[in-house]
PDB file of C-alpha atoms in Angstrom:
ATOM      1  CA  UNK I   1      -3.559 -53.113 -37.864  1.00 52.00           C
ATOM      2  CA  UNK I   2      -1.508 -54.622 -34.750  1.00 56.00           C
ATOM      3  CA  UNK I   3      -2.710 -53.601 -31.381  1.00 60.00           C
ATOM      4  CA  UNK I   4       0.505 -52.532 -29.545  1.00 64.00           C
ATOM      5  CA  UNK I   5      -1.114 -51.677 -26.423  1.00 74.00           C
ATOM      6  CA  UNK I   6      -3.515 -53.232 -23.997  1.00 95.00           C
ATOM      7  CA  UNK I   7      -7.336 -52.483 -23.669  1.00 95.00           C
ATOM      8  CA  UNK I   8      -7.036 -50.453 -20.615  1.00 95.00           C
ATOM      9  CA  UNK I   9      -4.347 -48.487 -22.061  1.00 95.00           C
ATOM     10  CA  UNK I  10      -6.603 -47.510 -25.179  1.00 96.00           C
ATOM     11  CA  UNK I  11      -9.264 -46.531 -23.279  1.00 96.00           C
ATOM     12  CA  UNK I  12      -7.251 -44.554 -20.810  1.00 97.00           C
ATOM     13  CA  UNK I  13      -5.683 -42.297 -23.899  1.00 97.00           C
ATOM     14  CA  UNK I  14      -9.158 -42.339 -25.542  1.00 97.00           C
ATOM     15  CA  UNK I  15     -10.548 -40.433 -22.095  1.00 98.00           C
ATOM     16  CA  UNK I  16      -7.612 -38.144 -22.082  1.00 98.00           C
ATOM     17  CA  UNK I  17      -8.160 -37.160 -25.593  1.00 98.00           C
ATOM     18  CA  UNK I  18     -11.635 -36.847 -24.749  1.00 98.00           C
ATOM     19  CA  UNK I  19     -11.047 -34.369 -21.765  1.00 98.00           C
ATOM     20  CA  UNK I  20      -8.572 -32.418 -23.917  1.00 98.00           C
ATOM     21  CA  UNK I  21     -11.163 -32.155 -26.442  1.00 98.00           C
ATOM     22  CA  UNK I  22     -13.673 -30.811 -23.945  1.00 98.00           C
ATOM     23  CA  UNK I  23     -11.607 -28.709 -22.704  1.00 98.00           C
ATOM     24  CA  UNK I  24     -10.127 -27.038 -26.050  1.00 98.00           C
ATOM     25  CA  UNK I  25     -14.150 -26.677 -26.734  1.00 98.00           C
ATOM     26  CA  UNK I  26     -14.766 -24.664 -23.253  1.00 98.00           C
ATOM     27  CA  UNK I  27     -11.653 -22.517 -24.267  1.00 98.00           C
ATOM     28  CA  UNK I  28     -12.887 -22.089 -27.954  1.00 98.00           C
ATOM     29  CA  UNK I  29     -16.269 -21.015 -26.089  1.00 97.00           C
ATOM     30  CA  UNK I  30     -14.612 -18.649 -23.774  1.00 97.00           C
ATOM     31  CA  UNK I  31     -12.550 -17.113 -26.819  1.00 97.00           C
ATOM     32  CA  UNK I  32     -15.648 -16.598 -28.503  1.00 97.00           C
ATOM     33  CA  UNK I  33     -17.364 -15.093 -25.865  1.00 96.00           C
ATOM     34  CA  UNK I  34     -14.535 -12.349 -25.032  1.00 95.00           C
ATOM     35  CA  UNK I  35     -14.282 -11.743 -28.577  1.00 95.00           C
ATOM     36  CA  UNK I  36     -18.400 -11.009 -28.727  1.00 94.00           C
ATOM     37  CA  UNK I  37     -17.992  -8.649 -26.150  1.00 93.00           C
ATOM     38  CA  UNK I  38     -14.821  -6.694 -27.947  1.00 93.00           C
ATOM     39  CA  UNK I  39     -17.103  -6.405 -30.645  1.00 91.00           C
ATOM     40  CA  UNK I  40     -19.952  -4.826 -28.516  1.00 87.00           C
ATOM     41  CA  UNK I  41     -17.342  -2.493 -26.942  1.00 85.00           C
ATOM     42  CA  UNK I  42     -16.150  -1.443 -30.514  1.00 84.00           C
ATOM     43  CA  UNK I  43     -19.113  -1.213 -32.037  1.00 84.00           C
ATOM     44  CA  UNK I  44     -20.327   1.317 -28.879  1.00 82.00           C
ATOM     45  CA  UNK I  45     -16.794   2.996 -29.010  1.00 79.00           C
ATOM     46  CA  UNK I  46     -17.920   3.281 -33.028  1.00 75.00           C
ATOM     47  CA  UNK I  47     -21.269   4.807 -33.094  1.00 70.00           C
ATOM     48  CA  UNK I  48     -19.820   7.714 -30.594  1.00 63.00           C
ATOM     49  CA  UNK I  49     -17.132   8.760 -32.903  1.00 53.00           C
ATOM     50  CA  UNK I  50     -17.901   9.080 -36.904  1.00 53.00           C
ATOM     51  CA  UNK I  51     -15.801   6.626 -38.511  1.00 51.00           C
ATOM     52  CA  UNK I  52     -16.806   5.393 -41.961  1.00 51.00           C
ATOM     53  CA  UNK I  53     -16.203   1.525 -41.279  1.00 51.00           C
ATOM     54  CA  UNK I  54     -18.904  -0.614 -42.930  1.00 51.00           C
ATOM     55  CA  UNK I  55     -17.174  -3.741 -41.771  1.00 56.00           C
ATOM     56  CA  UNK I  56     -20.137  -3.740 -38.718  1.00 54.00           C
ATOM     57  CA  UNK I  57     -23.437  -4.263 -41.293  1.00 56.00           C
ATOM     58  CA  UNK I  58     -25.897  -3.790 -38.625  1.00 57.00           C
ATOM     59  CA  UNK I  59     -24.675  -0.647 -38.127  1.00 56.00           C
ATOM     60  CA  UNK I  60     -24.812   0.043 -42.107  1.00 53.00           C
ATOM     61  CA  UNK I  61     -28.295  -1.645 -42.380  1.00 58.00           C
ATOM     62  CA  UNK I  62     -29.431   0.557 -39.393  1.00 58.00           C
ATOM     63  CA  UNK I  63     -27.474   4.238 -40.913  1.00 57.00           C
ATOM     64  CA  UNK I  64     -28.449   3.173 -44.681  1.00 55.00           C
ATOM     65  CA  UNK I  65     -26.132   3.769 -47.479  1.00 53.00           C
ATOM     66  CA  UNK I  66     -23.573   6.408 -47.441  1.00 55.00           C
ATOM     67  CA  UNK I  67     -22.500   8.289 -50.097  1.00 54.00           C
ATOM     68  CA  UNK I  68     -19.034   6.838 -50.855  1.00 55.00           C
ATOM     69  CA  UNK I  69     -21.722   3.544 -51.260  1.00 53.00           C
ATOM     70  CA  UNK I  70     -23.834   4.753 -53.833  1.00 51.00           C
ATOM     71  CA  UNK I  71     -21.805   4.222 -57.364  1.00 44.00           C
TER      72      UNK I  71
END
């Protein structure tokens, strides 16, 4: 492999993608976060109004089976 570019200019890119990368990770943690707290809010918005949605499965661990669930 041919080095086309000096030392100092490898390392600089090398921090940059470094910062990118730590940076991409706080967003991805932020994201994540906000998306945690949707869920909360639906899952509170859910249990107020009867809505047969078994995609939450505490919620169906803590209501138990439903009838359209036993075959």
């Amino acid at each position: 492999m041919v080095n086309t570019g000096s030392e100092d200019e490898r390392q600089a890119e090398i921090d940059q993608l470094r910062a990118t990368a730590t940076n991409l990770s706080q967003c991805l943690n932020a994201l994540q976060q906000r998306m945690d707290e949707l869920e909360i809010g639906r899952n509170e918005t859910s249990s107020k109004t009867p809505q047969d949605n078994h995609t939450d499965d505490q919620k169906f661990i803590n209501d138990g089976p439903h009838t359209s669930d036993v075959q």
